[in-house]
GROMACS .gro file of C-alpha atoms in nm:
model
  473
    1MET     CA    1   1.152   1.132  -2.045
    2LEU     CA    2   0.823   1.146  -1.855
    3ALA     CA    3   0.640   1.478  -1.804
    4ARG     CA    4   0.705   1.472  -1.429
    5HIS     CA    5   1.079   1.486  -1.497
    6GLN     CA    6   1.032   1.843  -1.624
    7ASP     CA    7   0.884   1.964  -1.294
    8PRO     CA    8   1.105   2.152  -1.049
    9ILE     CA    9   1.130   1.960  -0.722
   10VAL     CA   10   1.214   2.031  -0.359
   11ALA     CA   11   1.272   1.813  -0.054
   12ILE     CA   12   1.443   1.790   0.280
   13ALA     CA   13   1.769   1.618   0.193
   14THR     CA   14   1.882   1.515   0.541
   15ALA     CA   15   1.762   1.227   0.755
   16PRO     CA   16   1.450   1.271   0.975
   17GLY     CA   17   1.509   1.380   1.333
   18ARG     CA   18   1.718   1.644   1.506
   19GLY     CA   19   2.072   1.726   1.400
   20ALA     CA   20   2.327   2.003   1.388
   21VAL     CA   21   2.259   2.076   1.020
   22GLY     CA   22   1.964   2.013   0.792
   23ILE     CA   23   1.941   2.069   0.417
   24VAL     CA   24   1.651   2.166   0.192
   25ARG     CA   25   1.733   2.104  -0.175
   26VAL     CA   26   1.565   2.246  -0.487
   27SER     CA   27   1.632   2.125  -0.841
   28GLY     CA   28   1.491   2.256  -1.168
   29LYS     CA   29   1.549   2.484  -1.464
   30GLY     CA   30   1.580   2.858  -1.408
   31LEU     CA   31   1.601   2.904  -1.030
   32THR     CA   32   1.718   3.268  -1.043
   33ALA     CA   33   1.384   3.421  -0.941
   34LEU     CA   34   1.338   3.169  -0.660
   35VAL     CA   35   1.690   3.240  -0.531
   36TRP     CA   36   1.602   3.612  -0.509
   37ALA     CA   37   1.273   3.536  -0.335
   38LEU     CA   38   1.432   3.309  -0.074
   39CYS     CA   39   1.767   3.480  -0.021
   40GLY     CA   40   1.695   3.843  -0.111
   41ARG     CA   41   2.002   3.855  -0.332
   42ALA     CA   42   2.185   3.677  -0.613
   43LEU     CA   43   2.427   3.401  -0.517
   44LYS     CA   44   2.771   3.335  -0.662
   45PRO     CA   45   2.782   2.986  -0.815
   46ARG     CA   46   2.930   2.715  -0.591
   47GLU     CA   47   3.009   2.962  -0.312
   48ALA     CA   48   2.850   2.935   0.033
   49THR     CA   49   2.672   3.251   0.148
   50TYR     CA   50   2.568   3.306   0.511
   51LEU     CA   51   2.234   3.485   0.534
   52PRO     CA   52   1.891   3.479   0.703
   53PHE     CA   53   1.611   3.267   0.558
   54ARG     CA   54   1.293   3.476   0.585
   55ASP     CA   55   0.923   3.395   0.559
   56ALA     CA   56   0.674   3.588   0.344
   57ARG     CA   57   0.641   3.860   0.612
   58GLY     CA   58   1.017   3.915   0.620
   59GLU     CA   59   1.066   3.749   0.958
   60ALA     CA   60   1.368   3.522   0.994
   61ILE     CA   61   1.296   3.148   1.002
   62ASP     CA   62   1.663   3.070   1.061
   63GLN     CA   63   2.011   3.174   0.955
   64GLY     CA   64   2.232   2.947   0.752
   65LEU     CA   65   2.422   2.882   0.431
   66ALA     CA   66   2.282   2.905   0.079
   67LEU     CA   67   2.461   2.740  -0.215
   68TYR     CA   68   2.366   2.772  -0.580
   69PHE     CA   69   2.487   2.526  -0.847
   70PRO     CA   70   2.389   2.629  -1.202
   71GLY     CA   71   2.327   2.337  -1.433
   72PRO     CA   72   2.474   2.131  -1.584
   73HIS     CA   73   2.748   2.152  -1.320
   74SER     CA   74   2.537   2.015  -1.036
   75TYR     CA   75   2.435   1.682  -0.885
   76THR     CA   76   2.119   1.653  -1.095
   77GLY     CA   77   2.246   1.834  -1.404
   78GLU     CA   78   1.980   2.102  -1.347
   79ASP     CA   79   2.005   2.423  -1.144
   80VAL     CA   80   2.028   2.325  -0.777
   81LEU     CA   81   1.976   2.540  -0.467
   82GLU     CA   82   2.067   2.409  -0.122
   83LEU     CA   83   1.961   2.582   0.200
   84GLN     CA   84   2.164   2.459   0.497
   85ALA     CA   85   1.997   2.545   0.826
   86HIS     CA   86   1.988   2.409   1.180
   87GLY     CA   87   1.869   2.050   1.172
   88GLY     CA   88   1.546   2.072   1.370
   89PRO     CA   89   1.247   1.908   1.199
   90VAL     CA   90   1.021   2.212   1.253
   91VAL     CA   91   1.277   2.451   1.103
   92LEU     CA   92   1.322   2.232   0.797
   93GLN     CA   93   0.948   2.194   0.745
   94LEU     CA   94   0.912   2.573   0.764
   95LEU     CA   95   1.188   2.612   0.503
   96LEU     CA   96   1.027   2.353   0.279
   97ALA     CA   97   0.690   2.527   0.304
   98ARG     CA   98   0.860   2.861   0.234
   99CYS     CA   99   1.017   2.724  -0.085
  100LEU     CA  100   0.678   2.608  -0.212
  101GLU     CA  101   0.516   2.937  -0.113
  102ALA     CA  102   0.787   3.152  -0.274
  103ALA     CA  103   0.777   2.944  -0.595
  104ALA     CA  104   0.405   3.012  -0.639
  105ALA     CA  105   0.435   3.385  -0.560
  106PRO     CA  106   0.469   3.626  -0.858
  107ASP     CA  107   0.814   3.753  -0.944
  108ALA     CA  108   0.837   4.132  -0.905
  109ALA     CA  109   1.007   4.173  -1.244
  110THR     CA  110   0.785   3.951  -1.462
  111GLY     CA  111   0.465   3.903  -1.266
  112GLN     CA  112   0.492   3.529  -1.331
  113PRO     CA  113   0.538   3.265  -1.056
  114CYS     CA  114   0.899   3.251  -0.939
  115LEU     CA  115   0.913   2.878  -1.017
  116ALA     CA  116   0.589   2.742  -1.157
  117GLY     CA  117   0.504   2.383  -1.079
  118LEU     CA  118   0.749   2.331  -0.791
  119ARG     CA  119   0.649   2.016  -0.602
  120VAL     CA  120   0.785   1.788  -0.332
  121ALA     CA  121   1.023   1.530  -0.476
  122GLN     CA  122   0.943   1.161  -0.487
  123PRO     CA  123   1.182   0.907  -0.331
  124GLY     CA  124   1.509   0.899  -0.523
  125GLU     CA  125   1.402   1.165  -0.772
  126PHE     CA  126   1.715   1.382  -0.738
  127THR     CA  127   1.936   1.084  -0.819
  128GLU     CA  128   1.698   0.971  -1.093
  129ARG     CA  129   1.745   1.309  -1.259
  130ALA     CA  130   2.121   1.277  -1.224
  131PHE     CA  131   2.090   0.950  -1.417
  132LEU     CA  132   1.851   1.087  -1.679
  133ASN     CA  133   2.079   1.389  -1.734
  134ASP     CA  134   2.385   1.162  -1.785
  135LYS     CA  135   2.563   1.270  -1.467
  136ILE     CA  136   2.586   0.906  -1.354
  137ASP     CA  137   2.484   0.572  -1.498
  138LEU     CA  138   2.236   0.332  -1.341
  139ALA     CA  139   2.494   0.120  -1.163
  140GLN     CA  140   2.641   0.434  -1.003
  141ALA     CA  141   2.295   0.551  -0.902
  142GLU     CA  142   2.230   0.221  -0.726
  143ALA     CA  143   2.571   0.250  -0.558
  144ILE     CA  144   2.456   0.575  -0.394
  145ALA     CA  145   2.168   0.394  -0.224
  146ASP     CA  146   2.398   0.104  -0.136
  147LEU     CA  147   2.651   0.344   0.020
  148ILE     CA  148   2.377   0.495   0.236
  149ASP     CA  149   2.243   0.152   0.335
  150ALA     CA  150   2.582  -0.017   0.385
  151SER     CA  151   2.579  -0.233   0.699
  152THR     CA  152   2.955  -0.296   0.712
  153ALA     CA  153   3.270  -0.094   0.646
  154ALA     CA  154   3.364  -0.332   0.363
  155ALA     CA  155   3.025  -0.281   0.198
  156ALA     CA  156   3.063   0.097   0.227
  157ARG     CA  157   3.408   0.091   0.066
  158SER     CA  158   3.283  -0.134  -0.214
  159ALA     CA  159   2.979   0.088  -0.275
  160SER     CA  160   3.209   0.392  -0.291
  161ARG     CA  161   3.421   0.209  -0.549
  162SER     CA  162   3.111   0.142  -0.761
  163LEU     CA  163   3.003   0.505  -0.723
  164THR     CA  164   3.333   0.624  -0.868
  165GLY     CA  165   3.265   0.405  -1.172
  166ALA     CA  166   3.482   0.095  -1.116
  167PHE     CA  167   3.199  -0.149  -1.188
  168SER     CA  168   3.066   0.059  -1.477
  169ALA     CA  169   3.412   0.072  -1.634
  170GLU     CA  170   3.426  -0.309  -1.632
  171ILE     CA  171   3.083  -0.328  -1.796
  172HIS     CA  172   3.173  -0.066  -2.057
  173GLY     CA  173   3.492  -0.255  -2.140
  174LEU     CA  174   3.294  -0.574  -2.197
  175ARG     CA  175   3.036  -0.387  -2.403
  176ASP     CA  176   3.299  -0.221  -2.627
  177ALA     CA  177   3.466  -0.556  -2.699
  178LEU     CA  178   3.125  -0.708  -2.770
  179ILE     CA  179   3.033  -0.425  -3.007
  180HIS     CA  180   3.357  -0.480  -3.200
  181LEU     CA  181   3.281  -0.848  -3.237
  182ARG     CA  182   2.922  -0.772  -3.342
  183MET     CA  183   3.057  -0.535  -3.606
  184LEU     CA  184   3.266  -0.815  -3.756
  185VAL     CA  185   2.974  -1.058  -3.760
  186GLU     CA  186   2.728  -0.805  -3.903
  187ALA     CA  187   2.978  -0.713  -4.172
  188THR     CA  188   3.029  -1.079  -4.261
  189LEU     CA  189   2.654  -1.122  -4.313
  190ASP     CA  190   2.688  -0.894  -4.615
  191PHE     CA  191   2.950  -1.116  -4.779
  192PRO     CA  192   2.881  -1.417  -5.004
  193GLU     CA  193   2.905  -1.756  -4.836
  194GLU     CA  194   3.247  -1.825  -4.987
  195GLU     CA  195   3.389  -1.530  -4.792
  196ILE     CA  196   3.294  -1.674  -4.455
  197ASP     CA  197   3.659  -1.715  -4.358
  198PHE     CA  198   3.656  -1.338  -4.296
  199LEU     CA  199   3.568  -1.412  -3.930
  200ARG     CA  200   3.854  -1.657  -3.899
  201LYS     CA  201   4.104  -1.405  -4.033
  202ALA     CA  202   3.976  -1.151  -3.782
  203ASP     CA  203   4.015  -1.410  -3.501
  204ALA     CA  204   3.650  -1.383  -3.402
  205ARG     CA  205   3.680  -1.701  -3.196
  206GLY     CA  206   3.977  -1.562  -3.006
  207GLN     CA  207   3.790  -1.238  -2.939
  208LEU     CA  208   3.491  -1.431  -2.810
  209SER     CA  209   3.714  -1.643  -2.584
  210ASN     CA  210   3.871  -1.327  -2.441
  211LEU     CA  211   3.524  -1.189  -2.379
  212GLU     CA  212   3.420  -1.502  -2.193
  213HIS     CA  213   3.738  -1.496  -1.984
  214THR     CA  214   3.696  -1.130  -1.890
  215LEU     CA  215   3.327  -1.185  -1.815
  216ALA     CA  216   3.412  -1.468  -1.576
  217LYS     CA  217   3.640  -1.236  -1.375
  218VAL     CA  218   3.377  -0.960  -1.367
  219MET     CA  219   3.112  -1.209  -1.257
  220GLN     CA  220   3.331  -1.333  -0.974
  221ARG     CA  221   3.380  -0.981  -0.840
  222ALA     CA  222   3.013  -0.896  -0.889
  223GLN     CA  223   2.905  -1.205  -0.695
  224GLN     CA  224   3.139  -1.105  -0.413
  225GLY     CA  225   2.995  -0.754  -0.422
  226ALA     CA  226   2.640  -0.885  -0.411
  227LEU     CA  227   2.737  -1.096  -0.111
  228LEU     CA  228   2.873  -0.786   0.065
  229ARG     CA  229   2.547  -0.605  -0.003
  230GLU     CA  230   2.295  -0.879   0.065
  231GLY     CA  231   2.476  -1.117   0.301
  232ILE     CA  232   2.326  -1.460   0.362
  233LYS     CA  233   2.051  -1.592   0.588
  234VAL     CA  234   2.183  -1.851   0.833
  235VAL     CA  235   1.932  -2.050   1.042
  236ILE     CA  236   2.033  -2.239   1.357
  237ALA     CA  237   1.830  -2.560   1.385
  238GLY     CA  238   1.827  -2.855   1.620
  239GLN     CA  239   1.655  -3.019   1.914
  240PRO     CA  240   1.560  -2.825   2.230
  241ASN     CA  241   1.847  -2.748   2.469
  242ALA     CA  242   2.115  -2.824   2.209
  243GLY     CA  243   2.254  -2.474   2.264
  244LYS     CA  244   2.104  -2.280   1.971
  245SER     CA  245   2.035  -1.963   2.169
  246SER     CA  246   2.377  -1.984   2.333
  247LEU     CA  247   2.538  -2.013   1.989
  248LEU     CA  248   2.349  -1.706   1.861
  249ASN     CA  249   2.460  -1.510   2.167
  250ALA     CA  250   2.819  -1.625   2.121
  251LEU     CA  251   2.826  -1.529   1.752
  252ALA     CA  252   2.663  -1.191   1.820
  253GLY     CA  253   2.872  -1.119   2.128
  254ALA     CA  254   2.560  -1.016   2.321
  255GLU     CA  255   2.282  -1.175   2.527
  256LEU     CA  256   2.010  -1.156   2.263
  257ALA     CA  257   1.825  -1.481   2.328
  258ILE     CA  258   1.706  -1.616   2.662
  259VAL     CA  259   1.903  -1.924   2.771
  260THR     CA  260   1.764  -2.163   3.035
  261PRO     CA  261   1.787  -2.539   3.104
  262ILE     CA  262   1.412  -2.563   3.032
  263ALA     CA  263   1.337  -2.732   2.700
  264GLY     CA  264   1.124  -2.518   2.470
  265THR     CA  265   1.238  -2.181   2.607
  266THR     CA  266   1.268  -2.035   2.257
  267ARG     CA  267   0.918  -2.008   2.113
  268ASP     CA  268   0.979  -1.770   1.823
  269LYS     CA  269   1.270  -1.669   1.605
  270VAL     CA  270   1.540  -1.433   1.730
  271GLN     CA  271   1.744  -1.267   1.456
  272GLN     CA  272   2.071  -1.075   1.459
  273THR     CA  273   2.297  -0.955   1.178
  274ILE     CA  274   2.665  -1.011   1.240
  275GLN     CA  275   2.960  -0.950   1.013
  276ILE     CA  276   3.259  -1.168   0.941
  277GLU     CA  277   3.536  -0.997   0.741
  278GLY     CA  278   3.277  -0.741   0.635
  279VAL     CA  279   3.025  -0.997   0.507
  280PRO     CA  280   2.682  -0.956   0.673
  281LEU     CA  281   2.530  -1.280   0.804
  282HIS     CA  282   2.169  -1.271   0.916
  283VAL     CA  283   2.168  -1.538   1.189
  284ILE     CA  284   1.832  -1.669   1.313
  285ASP     CA  285   1.775  -1.873   1.629
  286THR     CA  286   1.464  -2.090   1.610
  287ALA     CA  287   1.248  -2.302   1.837
  288GLY     CA  288   1.379  -2.650   1.919
  289LEU     CA  289   1.251  -2.911   1.673
  290ARG     CA  290   1.047  -3.186   1.837
  291ASP     CA  291   0.692  -3.321   1.870
  292SER     CA  292   0.500  -3.108   2.121
  293VAL     CA  293   0.147  -3.089   2.259
  294ASP     CA  294   0.196  -2.726   2.363
  295GLU     CA  295   0.008  -2.517   2.105
  296VAL     CA  296   0.234  -2.212   2.139
  297GLU     CA  297   0.547  -2.424   2.103
  298ARG     CA  298   0.400  -2.602   1.800
  299ILE     CA  299   0.345  -2.264   1.631
  300GLY     CA  300   0.707  -2.174   1.706
  301ILE     CA  301   0.829  -2.504   1.560
  302ALA     CA  302   0.622  -2.449   1.244
  303ARG     CA  303   0.778  -2.104   1.208
  304ALA     CA  304   1.120  -2.259   1.259
  305TRP     CA  305   1.065  -2.491   0.964
  306ASP     CA  306   0.949  -2.193   0.754
  307GLU     CA  307   1.275  -2.013   0.833
  308ILE     CA  308   1.478  -2.325   0.757
  309ALA     CA  309   1.307  -2.365   0.420
  310ALA     CA  310   1.402  -2.006   0.327
  311ALA     CA  311   1.762  -2.026   0.454
  312ASP     CA  312   2.079  -1.977   0.252
  313ALA     CA  313   2.264  -2.203   0.499
  314VAL     CA  314   2.161  -2.413   0.800
  315LEU     CA  315   2.359  -2.478   1.116
  316PHE     CA  316   2.239  -2.819   1.237
  317LEU     CA  317   2.328  -2.814   1.606
  318HIS     CA  318   2.400  -3.141   1.789
  319ASP     CA  319   2.436  -3.179   2.167
  320LEU     CA  320   2.746  -3.387   2.237
  321ALA     CA  321   2.652  -3.419   2.603
  322ARG     CA  322   2.347  -3.626   2.498
  323TRP     CA  323   2.502  -3.806   2.201
  324ASP     CA  324   2.523  -4.135   2.392
  325CYS     CA  325   2.144  -4.138   2.429
  326ALA     CA  326   1.977  -4.351   2.161
  327ASP     CA  327   1.654  -4.148   2.176
  328TYR     CA  328   1.846  -3.826   2.116
  329ARG     CA  329   2.029  -3.971   1.815
  330ALA     CA  330   1.700  -4.102   1.675
  331ALA     CA  331   1.542  -3.756   1.706
  332ASP     CA  332   1.843  -3.603   1.530
  333ALA     CA  333   1.806  -3.860   1.253
  334ALA     CA  334   1.440  -3.760   1.212
  335ILE     CA  335   1.542  -3.393   1.180
  336GLU     CA  336   1.807  -3.498   0.929
  337GLY     CA  337   1.542  -3.665   0.715
  338ALA     CA  338   1.313  -3.363   0.734
  339LEU     CA  339   1.598  -3.133   0.630
  340ALA     CA  340   1.666  -3.352   0.329
  341ASP     CA  341   1.298  -3.328   0.229
  342LYS     CA  342   1.252  -2.954   0.285
  343LEU     CA  343   1.585  -2.809   0.169
  344PRO     CA  344   1.710  -2.780  -0.189
  345THR     CA  345   2.035  -2.964  -0.246
  346THR     CA  346   2.202  -2.628  -0.317
  347VAL     CA  347   2.150  -2.507   0.043
  348PRO     CA  348   2.451  -2.610   0.256
  349VAL     CA  349   2.397  -2.776   0.594
  350ILE     CA  350   2.679  -2.741   0.850
  351ASP     CA  351   2.695  -2.993   1.134
  352VAL     CA  352   2.781  -2.808   1.455
  353TRP     CA  353   2.879  -3.032   1.747
  354ASN     CA  354   2.817  -2.824   2.058
  355LYS     CA  355   2.939  -2.866   2.419
  356VAL     CA  356   3.276  -3.005   2.312
  357ASP     CA  357   3.412  -2.873   2.644
  358SER     CA  358   3.202  -3.126   2.837
  359VAL     CA  359   3.306  -3.445   2.655
  360SER     CA  360   3.625  -3.619   2.548
  361ALA     CA  361   3.760  -3.565   2.198
  362ALA     CA  362   3.676  -3.926   2.110
  363THR     CA  363   3.305  -3.849   2.156
  364VAL     CA  364   3.296  -3.609   1.860
  365PRO     CA  365   3.169  -3.803   1.554
  366GLY     CA  366   3.394  -3.822   1.251
  367ALA     CA  367   3.354  -3.558   0.982
  368PRO     CA  368   3.079  -3.646   0.729
  369GLN     CA  369   3.072  -3.541   0.365
  370ARG     CA  370   2.943  -3.194   0.451
  371PRO     CA  371   3.111  -2.919   0.660
  372SER     CA  372   3.143  -2.998   1.032
  373VAL     CA  373   3.262  -2.793   1.331
  374ALA     CA  374   3.308  -2.893   1.696
  375LEU     CA  375   3.271  -2.604   1.940
  376SER     CA  376   3.153  -2.482   2.276
  377ALA     CA  377   2.901  -2.198   2.266
  378ARG     CA  378   2.965  -2.148   2.638
  379THR     CA  379   3.344  -2.102   2.625
  380GLY     CA  380   3.382  -1.984   2.265
  381GLN     CA  381   3.609  -2.275   2.169
  382GLY     CA  382   3.575  -2.345   1.796
  383LEU     CA  383   3.384  -2.023   1.710
  384GLU     CA  384   3.659  -1.900   1.478
  385ALA     CA  385   3.647  -2.230   1.290
  386LEU     CA  386   3.270  -2.188   1.250
  387ARG     CA  387   3.314  -1.833   1.121
  388SER     CA  388   3.561  -1.958   0.861
  389VAL     CA  389   3.322  -2.231   0.749
  390LEU     CA  390   3.037  -1.978   0.722
  391LEU     CA  391   3.248  -1.759   0.494
  392GLN     CA  392   3.336  -2.063   0.288
  393VAL     CA  393   2.977  -2.178   0.235
  394ALA     CA  394   2.873  -1.817   0.166
  395GLY     CA  395   3.118  -1.816  -0.125
  396TRP     CA  396   3.340  -1.536   0.005
  397GLN     CA  397   3.673  -1.540  -0.174
  398SER     CA  398   3.802  -1.188  -0.230
  399ALA     CA  399   3.949  -0.924  -0.006
  400PRO     CA  400   3.714  -0.621   0.027
  401GLU     CA  401   3.969  -0.391  -0.139
  402GLY     CA  402   3.924  -0.571  -0.470
  403VAL     CA  403   3.545  -0.579  -0.477
  404TYR     CA  404   3.284  -0.333  -0.601
  405ILE     CA  405   2.927  -0.344  -0.476
  406ALA     CA  406   2.673  -0.522  -0.696
  407ARG     CA  407   2.311  -0.625  -0.678
  408ALA     CA  408   2.128  -0.947  -0.752
  409ARG     CA  409   1.998  -0.799  -1.080
  410HIS     CA  410   2.356  -0.726  -1.189
  411VAL     CA  411   2.458  -1.086  -1.125
  412GLN     CA  412   2.150  -1.213  -1.311
  413ALA     CA  413   2.228  -0.987  -1.608
  414LEU     CA  414   2.588  -1.112  -1.619
  415GLN     CA  415   2.464  -1.470  -1.606
  416ALA     CA  416   2.241  -1.391  -1.904
  417VAL     CA  417   2.543  -1.249  -2.088
  418GLN     CA  418   2.737  -1.565  -2.009
  419ALA     CA  419   2.458  -1.784  -2.149
  420HIS     CA  420   2.434  -1.581  -2.470
  421LEU     CA  421   2.810  -1.587  -2.521
  422ALA     CA  422   2.814  -1.965  -2.470
  423GLU     CA  423   2.544  -2.002  -2.736
  424ALA     CA  424   2.738  -1.768  -2.965
  425ALA     CA  425   3.050  -1.981  -2.918
  426ALA     CA  426   2.852  -2.293  -3.007
  427GLN     CA  427   2.730  -2.126  -3.326
  428LEU     CA  428   3.080  -2.009  -3.416
  429ASP     CA  429   3.229  -2.354  -3.359
  430ALA     CA  430   2.964  -2.528  -3.572
  431ARG     CA  431   3.072  -2.669  -3.907
  432GLY     CA  432   2.837  -2.435  -4.093
  433PRO     CA  433   2.776  -2.146  -3.850
  434ALA     CA  434   2.441  -1.968  -3.875
  435LEU     CA  435   2.572  -1.613  -3.874
  436ASP     CA  436   2.228  -1.457  -3.823
  437LEU     CA  437   2.182  -1.661  -3.502
  438LEU     CA  438   2.536  -1.573  -3.393
  439ALA     CA  439   2.464  -1.203  -3.446
  440GLU     CA  440   2.139  -1.231  -3.249
  441GLU     CA  441   2.310  -1.395  -2.950
  442LEU     CA  442   2.569  -1.118  -2.944
  443ARG     CA  443   2.295  -0.854  -2.964
  444LEU     CA  444   2.111  -1.011  -2.669
  445ALA     CA  445   2.435  -1.024  -2.471
  446GLN     CA  446   2.490  -0.655  -2.535
  447ASN     CA  447   2.134  -0.573  -2.425
  448ALA     CA  448   2.193  -0.756  -2.097
  449LEU     CA  449   2.509  -0.553  -2.036
  450ASN     CA  450   2.333  -0.229  -2.126
  451ALA     CA  451   2.062  -0.301  -1.869
  452ILE     CA  452   2.323  -0.291  -1.591
  453THR     CA  453   2.435   0.065  -1.659
  454GLY     CA  454   2.101   0.188  -1.790
  455GLU     CA  455   2.174   0.237  -2.159
  456PHE     CA  456   1.878   0.006  -2.210
  457SER     CA  457   1.621   0.015  -1.930
  458SER     CA  458   1.243   0.009  -1.903
  459ASP     CA  459   1.056   0.279  -1.708
  460ASP     CA  460   0.925   0.005  -1.479
  461LEU     CA  461   1.280  -0.094  -1.383
  462LEU     CA  462   1.372   0.268  -1.311
  463GLY     CA  463   1.063   0.307  -1.095
  464VAL     CA  464   1.152   0.004  -0.883
  465ILE     CA  465   1.515   0.110  -0.838
  466PHE     CA  466   1.463   0.475  -0.745
  467SER     CA  467   1.156   0.417  -0.525
  468SER     CA  468   1.387   0.248  -0.272
  469PHE     CA  469   1.584   0.570  -0.220
  470CYS     CA  470   1.515   0.824   0.055
  471ILE     CA  471   1.310   1.126  -0.054
  472GLY     CA  472   1.591   1.383  -0.033
  473LYS     CA  473   1.823   1.176  -0.253
   0.00000   0.00000   0.00000
């Protein structure tokens, strides 16, 4: 544990701005003297007390509730004091300053500072201490931030499920089964070569197969959880006046982008996050793709290609009202070739045939090998079909009730576990298995699992994770 983790800390724990209630939180060891200095009395543990909060001259700053949680029965595992006052920013700053002032002042009984070394907390430091004091594991700590940042109701429910330990329980189950298998392999290493059938009698291969099967199910749920948290970036691309801005407006249900009959109206990207069945989709409208002599439009087109190159999925919009024009089809073919050059093969392209309301059904081209939707951005016809296709290409499979929130690093760690277990299976299936290599693969798999919940984590990783939290958390 770093030296700074021993310091007592204080911070405003509620969001910036005005509100009905604001909270100043203190965490550290031995807060009794500070409680007397701030409240003028002792506080019963875990019982709200209504009293005035006074400055050094004895004048009331505000009146509110004080709550004292002796460690280890607190959020951080240390002694915690919460002052709940009116939520004005000036009042809370005065309370924060008073906490720092009272901590440095000498205690009447001992002559020592009431709480030496009290400082303002860094982002996420209260939750970091909860993790370091074994109140929560790392996956639960991340779930707290994900619950605060949730952009959809489904994401919030999934983050709450992770916070209660659903994801961690899955990881611990995998780890315990892996430890048991490692124990068998390590024990076998101590036997002579003629006793190698010890692993077969213990059904080590069956245990490994069960591990791989369970891991596959956990990975599927984790990938769904990561999708709920991160969403996907969807870029609308196509020629000018194909209806890109109209499609963005239709998907968002609001007039976000300017729509006119003038080609080249959209000069820069317009972005909106929508949700479909709780999955956030970051939809970006871009400038129409064509050759242009207008310098501003050319910059917009270059930015459009940058967005397309970074997309998770591309909606290639075609104008059915102009599909009979050879020049229009040729320009679409040129865009098609550019997409093939600039996009990885793993990025799905969805053909969207717009303005279906203005043509006969026979005009809509037959479905190609990739996903295709015919719609009208003006009337809304076909939008539900497009939403379904977007969920499909995003990889959404599960109902939100069965998913816990997960992050990209969790998915990457599980993929590493999968690779190590596959290598372990190859070693175990070999005619003369190298048991030392088998044991090493299982050890690496366990390390990858431990990194998810924090049993094995570097200080650098902790710094990155908790720095993304708000200061009062």
